[in-house]
C-alpha cells in the first residue's frame, strides 16, 4: 500500500511541478483574492473594497464564489431541505416567520443606516424579508454583484508553499465542470450555520413521526395541532418552540442536557431534563417523566465544517467567542493570507462581519501587516484567557463588543456608538427574562448611527402572523 | 487568470511528478482493486471474488470504501434525513414499511437461495428487514467484511495515463483525515438512488406544510389524517401513495406530467394532471382542478450523481436500461479498468448485480479481456438500438432478462431459470393491473433456483401493519 498522502499534498506538488509559464495571472502584479461565499460576510468584504476604491485604492482582482444561485447566504430563503438542485447539501437554515431575535439597532450597518434604507423609523425586530432587503440593498448600492460567480461551489483549497499562493478548485454545480485557479489571498466566508450537528437517541429508528434538525425546519404551520418535542437549549430551541406554539402547536416540550433556558414560557411550552430514549411515540426523560409527541425537532446546533479546505488550512473549532488560531478573529495564524470571516459565536452579527471585513481588506491592501506568529499567538491567548472569565450572556456581549472595538479602532469604518449597542443588548437580555414571548414588542431602541428611535410595531409579535415586508412596514397604532 | 485546469489534471500530474520510490504498492505484482460502496453491488463483487478463491484463483488486493458505518447500502435503514452525522448528504432513501415491490423469486441469489436462508418456504413479498437480513447473511457467509473500510468516503477518483492506474482519495468521515491510494482497477458501486432530483413549482416558498422528496420519506404514519399530494408517476409515487393511505392518510392525490399510472386505486387515492402551482395550501393542476393539501411528496426520481469521479471518467446518464459508454452495462469504454455496477433502470436487481459482478471479477482476474473500443461501441449500439423498441414494462423486463443472459452466459455464476423469472415478472405486472393494493397477496411463485413455491402470507399486505421480520416470518393461515 502506498504511504498515505492527502489530496492537499498532491495538489501542492502538482502546482509546484508546473512549468512557470503555465501559471501566469493577469499582468503578474495585481493580487488575486478568492472570497468563498456571498452571504453577509462575503458581501461585507466586497463592499469594504469598493468603499476603499472610492478614496482611490487600487483594488486586487476579486473573485467571489457562491454555490447558490443568488446572494445573501442563509438569508436567501429556500423551501428545499436535504440536498439542493445540484445534489449538494442545502446551505440555508432559514425558516419562514423568522423575525430578528435581537434589536436591529445592534446590527446596523454604519455605512448604510436604517434611516437611509427605510427613510422612516421602523420597529426594532424585523422579519427575515425585511433584513434580506436591507442586506441586498447595500450590496446593490455597492455594485459588487459583478464580482460574484453564482452556481459555483468551491471544492478544494490548498496552499503551495513554493509559490506562496493558493489553488482553489471550483465546480459549476449545474455543469459539473471543474477548474482550478490560483489566488494570493483566500477569505473563507461560508458561514457556520449550514452543517447540522445531529445526535442520535435510542428509539429514533422506530419513532413514527417526523424527526428533523432545525436546519430543515421551514414552516411552523406544519406542526399545528401537534405535540412537539424540541431538543436543545439555545437560540434555535428557544425560537422554534415559540414559533411552533405561536402557529398552533398543541404543546411544545423542550428537553435540555445541562440546564433549562428557564424563561417564563407561554402556556403550552415547558422544559424537561434530557431525553433518554423514545419508545414508539413516547419520549422518556432523565427525570423519569415521559410525553407522547408527534414530531421531534433537534435544535442541537451546527458544526464549523469546511470539507473543501485542505487539512493544514482548516479551521477546527466549536462555536465560541474567540476560536483558536484566528488572529483578530480573522487571520489564520500559520498563514494570514488565509482569512475566515464571521466564525465567532455571534451576538453582533452584521457589524462584527463589517469590522472583520474592513480589517481583512486593509491587510490585503497592504495597509496593515500581520505581526509575527508568536505575537499573534500571544494576542489570541490573551483574548482566550479573557474568554474563560465569561460567565453570563451579559459578559459574552461585552466580550464581543470589546473584540469589535479592537478591530474598529484600526479601520476607516464609519463611527457608531458601540457602547449604546452594548446597552441595547443588555436591555434585550432583560426583556427576554421578563417576557420571552413579548421581548420583540419592546421599542425605543435608538440607532447607534443616527439616533433614530424605534417605534412600536403595529401588532404584538405573538399576534403578528404575516411575516411579509409589506405587513411589517405598514403603519398604524398598536392593536393589543 | 490561469488557464483552467481541473482537479483531475492536478492530481494526475502530482502522481506523475512523484519519485518512483514513493508509490510502491505491496510486492508490486498483486493488482489493487478499489470498490466504491458496500451496498448490494459492492457486496456482490466481493462475494464473486471469494467464490473464485474457493476454486483456487489468486485474488487481487480488494479495498472497499463505504461512507456509512455499516453495509447493505440503501438497505441499511436510517431515521436521518438531510445530512448525516458527518455532514455528508444522507445516502439512504429507505422508508419504514417498505415491502419488496416485486416477487422475491425474481431477485434470488442463485448461490445463496431463499431455501438455504430461511429453511422453509416464505411468501413472495418480504418487508425490508427480511431482505436486509438476506443480503447480509450471504455477505457474512462469504467473510468479506474484512475488505471493507467503513466511515470512509471517496472524495476523488482520477486516472494517471502514464502509470495507467487510478488515484483514489478518501476521507475518514469522522476524523476529517484524507489519504490517497493508487489502484489498478476501480469499481463504482455507489448506487443511483441517493441523490434526489428535486423540481421546483411556483408557490412552494409559501406552502405552509412539509415539502419533501421521496428520498426523505421515512414513516407513513407522519401523514396519518393528512391530505397528501404526491408528484410523480413511477415506483416511488405508486408505493408511497399506497403506503400513506394504508397508514391512515385522509387522501392521496397523485399528479403526473405525461400519463397517469392508471391503476385501480383504493378509495381515497386518485390521479390528476400536472401540478401547475400552489397557492397557500391549495394545489392547482393543469386541468383547472385544485385540491387543498397538507403535505407534498416529490416522487420525482434520482440522479446518477458521481461528484467524486473526475470529469473524464464520470458516467452521465438518465435512468435507462442500457446507458451509453458502458460495455456489457459495466465497463467504461474509454478505460474498461473502470467499472460501474448496477447503473441500469432496474427490474432485476440483486441477480443483475451478481451477473455484472461476476463478469467484472472475471475481467479483473484476467479471465476475460475487453475488446477494442470500436467493438465495445458497436455492441453497445446494438443494445441501445434494441432499447429503442421497448414500449411497455413487459418489453423492459424482457430486455433486461436478455442483458442478464448475455452476462451470465460467460461466467460461472450458478445456473437458474431466467425464463421463469421473466414469466414471474410478467405475472407481477398483470397482478398490479388487477389489484394495485393487493398484488403482494399473490402467491405460488416458484423459485428459479430450487423450485420451491411461495405460500400465502398470513395477512394481506393492506392489513399487515407490522413490517418486522418476526411478524413476516410468523406462520398461520391467511386472515382476510
Coordinates of N, CA, C and O in Angstrom, one line a residue, chain B residues 303-375:
Chain B
X303 N -30.9 11.0 -9.4 CA -29.9 11.4 -10.4 C -28.7 10.5 -10.3 O -28.2 10.2 -9.2
X304 N -28.2 10.0 -11.4 CA -26.9 9.3 -11.4 C -25.9 10.4 -11.1 O -25.6 11.3 -11.9
X305 N -25.3 10.4 -9.9 CA -24.5 11.5 -9.4 C -23.2 11.0 -8.8 O -23.2 10.3 -7.8
X306 N -22.1 11.4 -9.5 CA -20.8 10.9 -9.0 C -19.8 12.0 -8.9 O -18.9 12.2 -9.7
X307 N -20.1 12.9 -7.9 CA -19.3 14.1 -7.8 C -17.8 13.8 -7.5 O -17.0 14.6 -7.6
X308 N -17.6 12.5 -7.1 CA -16.2 12.1 -6.6 C -15.4 11.5 -7.8 O -14.3 11.0 -7.6
X309 N -16.0 11.5 -9.0 CA -15.3 10.9 -10.1 C -14.9 12.0 -11.1 O -15.7 12.9 -11.4
X310 N -13.6 12.1 -11.5 CA -13.2 13.1 -12.3 C -14.0 13.1 -13.7 O -14.4 12.1 -14.1
X311 N -14.1 14.3 -14.2 CA -14.9 14.5 -15.4 C -14.8 13.4 -16.5 O -15.8 12.9 -16.9
X312 N -13.6 13.1 -16.8 CA -13.3 12.3 -18.0 C -13.7 10.8 -17.7 O -13.7 10.0 -18.6
X313 N -13.9 10.5 -16.4 CA -14.3 9.1 -16.0 C -15.7 9.0 -15.6 O -16.2 7.9 -15.2
X314 N -16.4 10.1 -15.6 CA -17.7 10.2 -14.9 C -18.9 9.7 -15.9 O -19.1 10.2 -16.9
X315 N -19.6 8.7 -15.4 CA -20.8 8.3 -16.1 C -21.9 9.4 -16.0 O -22.2 9.9 -14.9
X316 N -22.4 9.7 -17.2 CA -23.5 10.7 -17.2 C -24.7 10.0 -17.9 O -24.6 9.7 -19.1
X317 N -25.7 9.7 -17.2 CA -26.9 9.1 -17.9 C -28.2 9.3 -17.1 O -28.1 9.7 -15.9
X318 N -29.2 9.2 -17.8 CA -30.5 9.2 -17.2 C -30.7 7.7 -16.7 O -29.9 6.9 -17.0
X319 N -31.9 7.5 -16.1 CA -32.1 6.1 -15.6 C -32.8 5.3 -16.7 O -34.0 5.3 -16.9
X320 N -31.9 4.6 -17.4 CA -32.4 3.8 -18.6 C -31.8 2.4 -18.5 O -31.0 2.1 -17.7
X321 N -32.3 1.6 -19.4 CA -31.9 0.1 -19.4 C -30.5 -0.1 -19.8 O -29.9 -1.1 -19.4
X322 N -30.0 0.7 -20.7 CA -28.7 0.5 -21.2 C -28.0 1.8 -21.5 O -28.0 2.4 -22.5
X323 N -27.3 2.3 -20.4 CA -26.6 3.6 -20.5 C -25.5 3.6 -21.6 O -24.9 2.6 -21.9
X324 N -25.3 4.7 -22.1 CA -24.2 5.0 -23.1 C -22.9 4.7 -22.4 O -22.7 4.9 -21.1
X325 N -21.9 4.3 -23.1 CA -20.5 4.2 -22.6 C -20.2 3.1 -21.7 O -19.0 3.0 -21.2
X326 N -21.2 2.2 -21.4 CA -20.9 1.1 -20.5 C -21.0 -0.2 -21.3 O -22.1 -0.7 -21.6
X327 N -19.9 -0.8 -21.6 CA -19.9 -2.1 -22.4 C -20.4 -3.2 -21.4 O -20.0 -3.2 -20.2
X328 N -21.3 -4.0 -21.9 CA -22.0 -5.0 -21.1 C -22.7 -4.4 -19.9 O -23.1 -5.1 -19.0
X329 N -22.9 -3.1 -20.0 CA -23.6 -2.4 -18.9 C -22.7 -2.2 -17.7 O -23.1 -1.7 -16.7
X330 N -21.4 -2.4 -17.9 CA -20.4 -2.4 -16.8 C -19.2 -1.6 -17.1 O -18.7 -0.8 -16.2
X331 N -18.5 -1.9 -18.2 CA -17.2 -1.4 -18.4 C -17.2 0.0 -19.1 O -17.8 0.2 -20.1
X332 N -16.4 0.9 -18.5 CA -16.3 2.2 -19.0 C -15.5 2.2 -20.3 O -14.3 1.9 -20.3
X333 N -16.1 2.5 -21.4 CA -15.5 2.2 -22.7 C -14.1 2.9 -22.9 O -13.2 2.2 -23.3
X334 N -14.0 4.2 -22.5 CA -12.7 4.8 -22.7 C -11.6 4.1 -21.8 O -10.4 4.3 -22.1
X335 N -12.0 3.4 -20.8 CA -11.0 2.7 -20.0 C -11.7 1.6 -19.1 O -12.2 1.9 -18.0
X336 N -11.7 0.4 -19.7 CA -12.5 -0.6 -19.0 C -12.0 -1.1 -17.6 O -12.7 -1.8 -17.0
X337 N -10.8 -0.6 -17.2 CA -10.4 -0.8 -15.9 C -11.2 -0.1 -14.9 O -11.1 -0.3 -13.6
X338 N -12.0 0.8 -15.4 CA -13.1 1.5 -14.5 C -14.4 0.8 -14.8 O -14.8 0.7 -16.0
X339 N -15.1 0.4 -13.8 CA -16.3 -0.3 -14.0 C -17.4 0.3 -13.1 O -17.1 0.9 -12.1
X340 N -18.6 0.2 -13.6 CA -19.8 0.7 -12.9 C -20.7 -0.5 -12.7 O -21.0 -1.2 -13.7
X341 N -21.2 -0.7 -11.5 CA -22.2 -1.8 -11.3 C -23.6 -1.2 -11.0 O -23.7 -0.3 -10.3
X342 N -24.6 -1.9 -11.5 CA -26.0 -1.6 -11.2 C -26.5 -0.3 -11.6 O -27.4 0.3 -11.0
X343 N -26.0 0.3 -12.7 CA -26.4 1.6 -13.1 C -27.6 1.7 -14.0 O -28.0 2.7 -14.5
X344 N -28.2 0.5 -14.2 CA -29.4 0.4 -15.1 C -30.7 0.8 -14.4 O -30.8 0.8 -13.2
X345 N -31.7 1.1 -15.2 CA -33.1 1.2 -14.7 C -33.4 -0.3 -14.3 O -33.3 -1.2 -15.2
X346 N -33.8 -0.5 -13.1 CA -33.7 -1.9 -12.6 C -35.1 -2.6 -12.5 O -36.0 -2.1 -11.9
X347 N -35.2 -3.8 -13.1 CA -36.2 -4.7 -12.8 C -35.6 -5.9 -12.0 O -35.8 -6.0 -10.9
X348 N -34.7 -6.6 -12.7 CA -33.8 -7.5 -11.9 C -32.9 -6.6 -11.1 O -32.4 -5.6 -11.6
X349 N -32.8 -6.9 -9.9 CA -31.9 -6.1 -9.0 C -30.7 -7.0 -8.6 O -29.7 -7.1 -9.3
X350 N -30.9 -7.7 -7.5 CA -29.7 -8.5 -6.9 C -29.1 -9.4 -8.0 O -27.9 -9.6 -8.0
X351 N -29.9 -10.1 -8.8 CA -29.4 -11.0 -9.7 C -28.6 -10.3 -10.9 O -27.6 -10.8 -11.3
X352 N -29.1 -9.2 -11.3 CA -28.4 -8.4 -12.3 C -27.1 -7.9 -11.7 O -26.0 -8.0 -12.4
X353 N -27.1 -7.5 -10.4 CA -25.9 -7.1 -9.8 C -24.9 -8.2 -9.8 O -23.7 -8.0 -10.0
X354 N -25.4 -9.4 -9.4 CA -24.5 -10.6 -9.4 C -23.9 -10.9 -10.8 O -22.7 -11.1 -10.9
X355 N -24.7 -10.8 -11.8 CA -24.3 -11.1 -13.1 C -23.2 -10.1 -13.5 O -22.1 -10.5 -14.1
X356 N -23.4 -8.9 -13.2 CA -22.4 -7.8 -13.5 C -21.1 -8.0 -12.7 O -20.0 -7.9 -13.2
X357 N -21.3 -8.4 -11.4 CA -20.2 -8.5 -10.5 C -19.3 -9.7 -11.0 O -18.1 -9.6 -11.0
X358 N -20.0 -10.8 -11.3 CA -19.2 -12.0 -11.7 C -18.4 -11.7 -13.0 O -17.2 -12.1 -13.2
X359 N -19.0 -10.9 -13.9 CA -18.4 -10.5 -15.2 C -17.2 -9.6 -14.9 O -16.1 -9.8 -15.4
X360 N -17.4 -8.6 -14.0 CA -16.3 -7.7 -13.7 C -15.2 -8.4 -13.0 O -14.0 -8.2 -13.3
X361 N -15.5 -9.3 -12.1 CA -14.5 -10.1 -11.4 C -13.6 -10.9 -12.4 O -12.4 -10.8 -12.4
X362 N -14.3 -11.5 -13.4 CA -13.5 -12.3 -14.4 C -12.6 -11.4 -15.2 O -11.5 -11.8 -15.6
X363 N -13.0 -10.2 -15.5 CA -12.2 -9.3 -16.2 C -11.0 -8.9 -15.4 O -9.8 -9.0 -15.9
X364 N -11.2 -8.6 -14.1 CA -10.1 -8.2 -13.2 C -9.1 -9.4 -13.0 O -7.9 -9.2 -13.0
X365 N -9.7 -10.6 -13.0 CA -8.8 -11.8 -12.8 C -8.1 -12.2 -14.1 O -7.3 -13.1 -14.1
X366 N -8.4 -11.5 -15.2 CA -7.7 -11.8 -16.4 C -8.3 -12.9 -17.2 O -7.7 -13.4 -18.2
X367 N -9.5 -13.4 -16.7 CA -10.1 -14.5 -17.4 C -10.8 -14.0 -18.7 O -11.2 -14.8 -19.5
X368 N -11.1 -12.7 -18.7 CA -11.7 -12.1 -19.9 C -10.9 -10.9 -20.2 O -10.2 -10.3 -19.4
X369 N -10.9 -10.5 -21.5 CA -10.3 -9.2 -21.9 C -11.4 -8.4 -22.5 O -12.4 -8.9 -23.0
X370 N -11.2 -7.1 -22.5 CA -12.1 -6.2 -23.2 C -11.8 -6.1 -24.6 O -10.6 -6.1 -25.0
X371 N -12.8 -6.2 -25.5 CA -12.5 -6.0 -26.9 C -12.0 -4.6 -27.2 O -12.0 -3.7 -26.3
X372 N -11.8 -4.3 -28.5 CA -11.4 -2.9 -28.8 C -12.5 -1.9 -28.5 O -13.7 -2.3 -28.5
X373 N -12.2 -0.7 -28.4 CA -13.2 0.3 -28.1 C -14.2 0.3 -29.2 O -15.4 0.5 -28.9
X374 N -13.8 0.2 -30.4 CA -14.7 0.2 -31.5 C -15.7 -1.0 -31.4 O -16.9 -0.8 -31.6
X375 N -15.2 -2.1 -31.0 CA -16.1 -3.3 -30.9 C -17.1 -3.1 -29.7 O -18.3 -3.4 -29.8

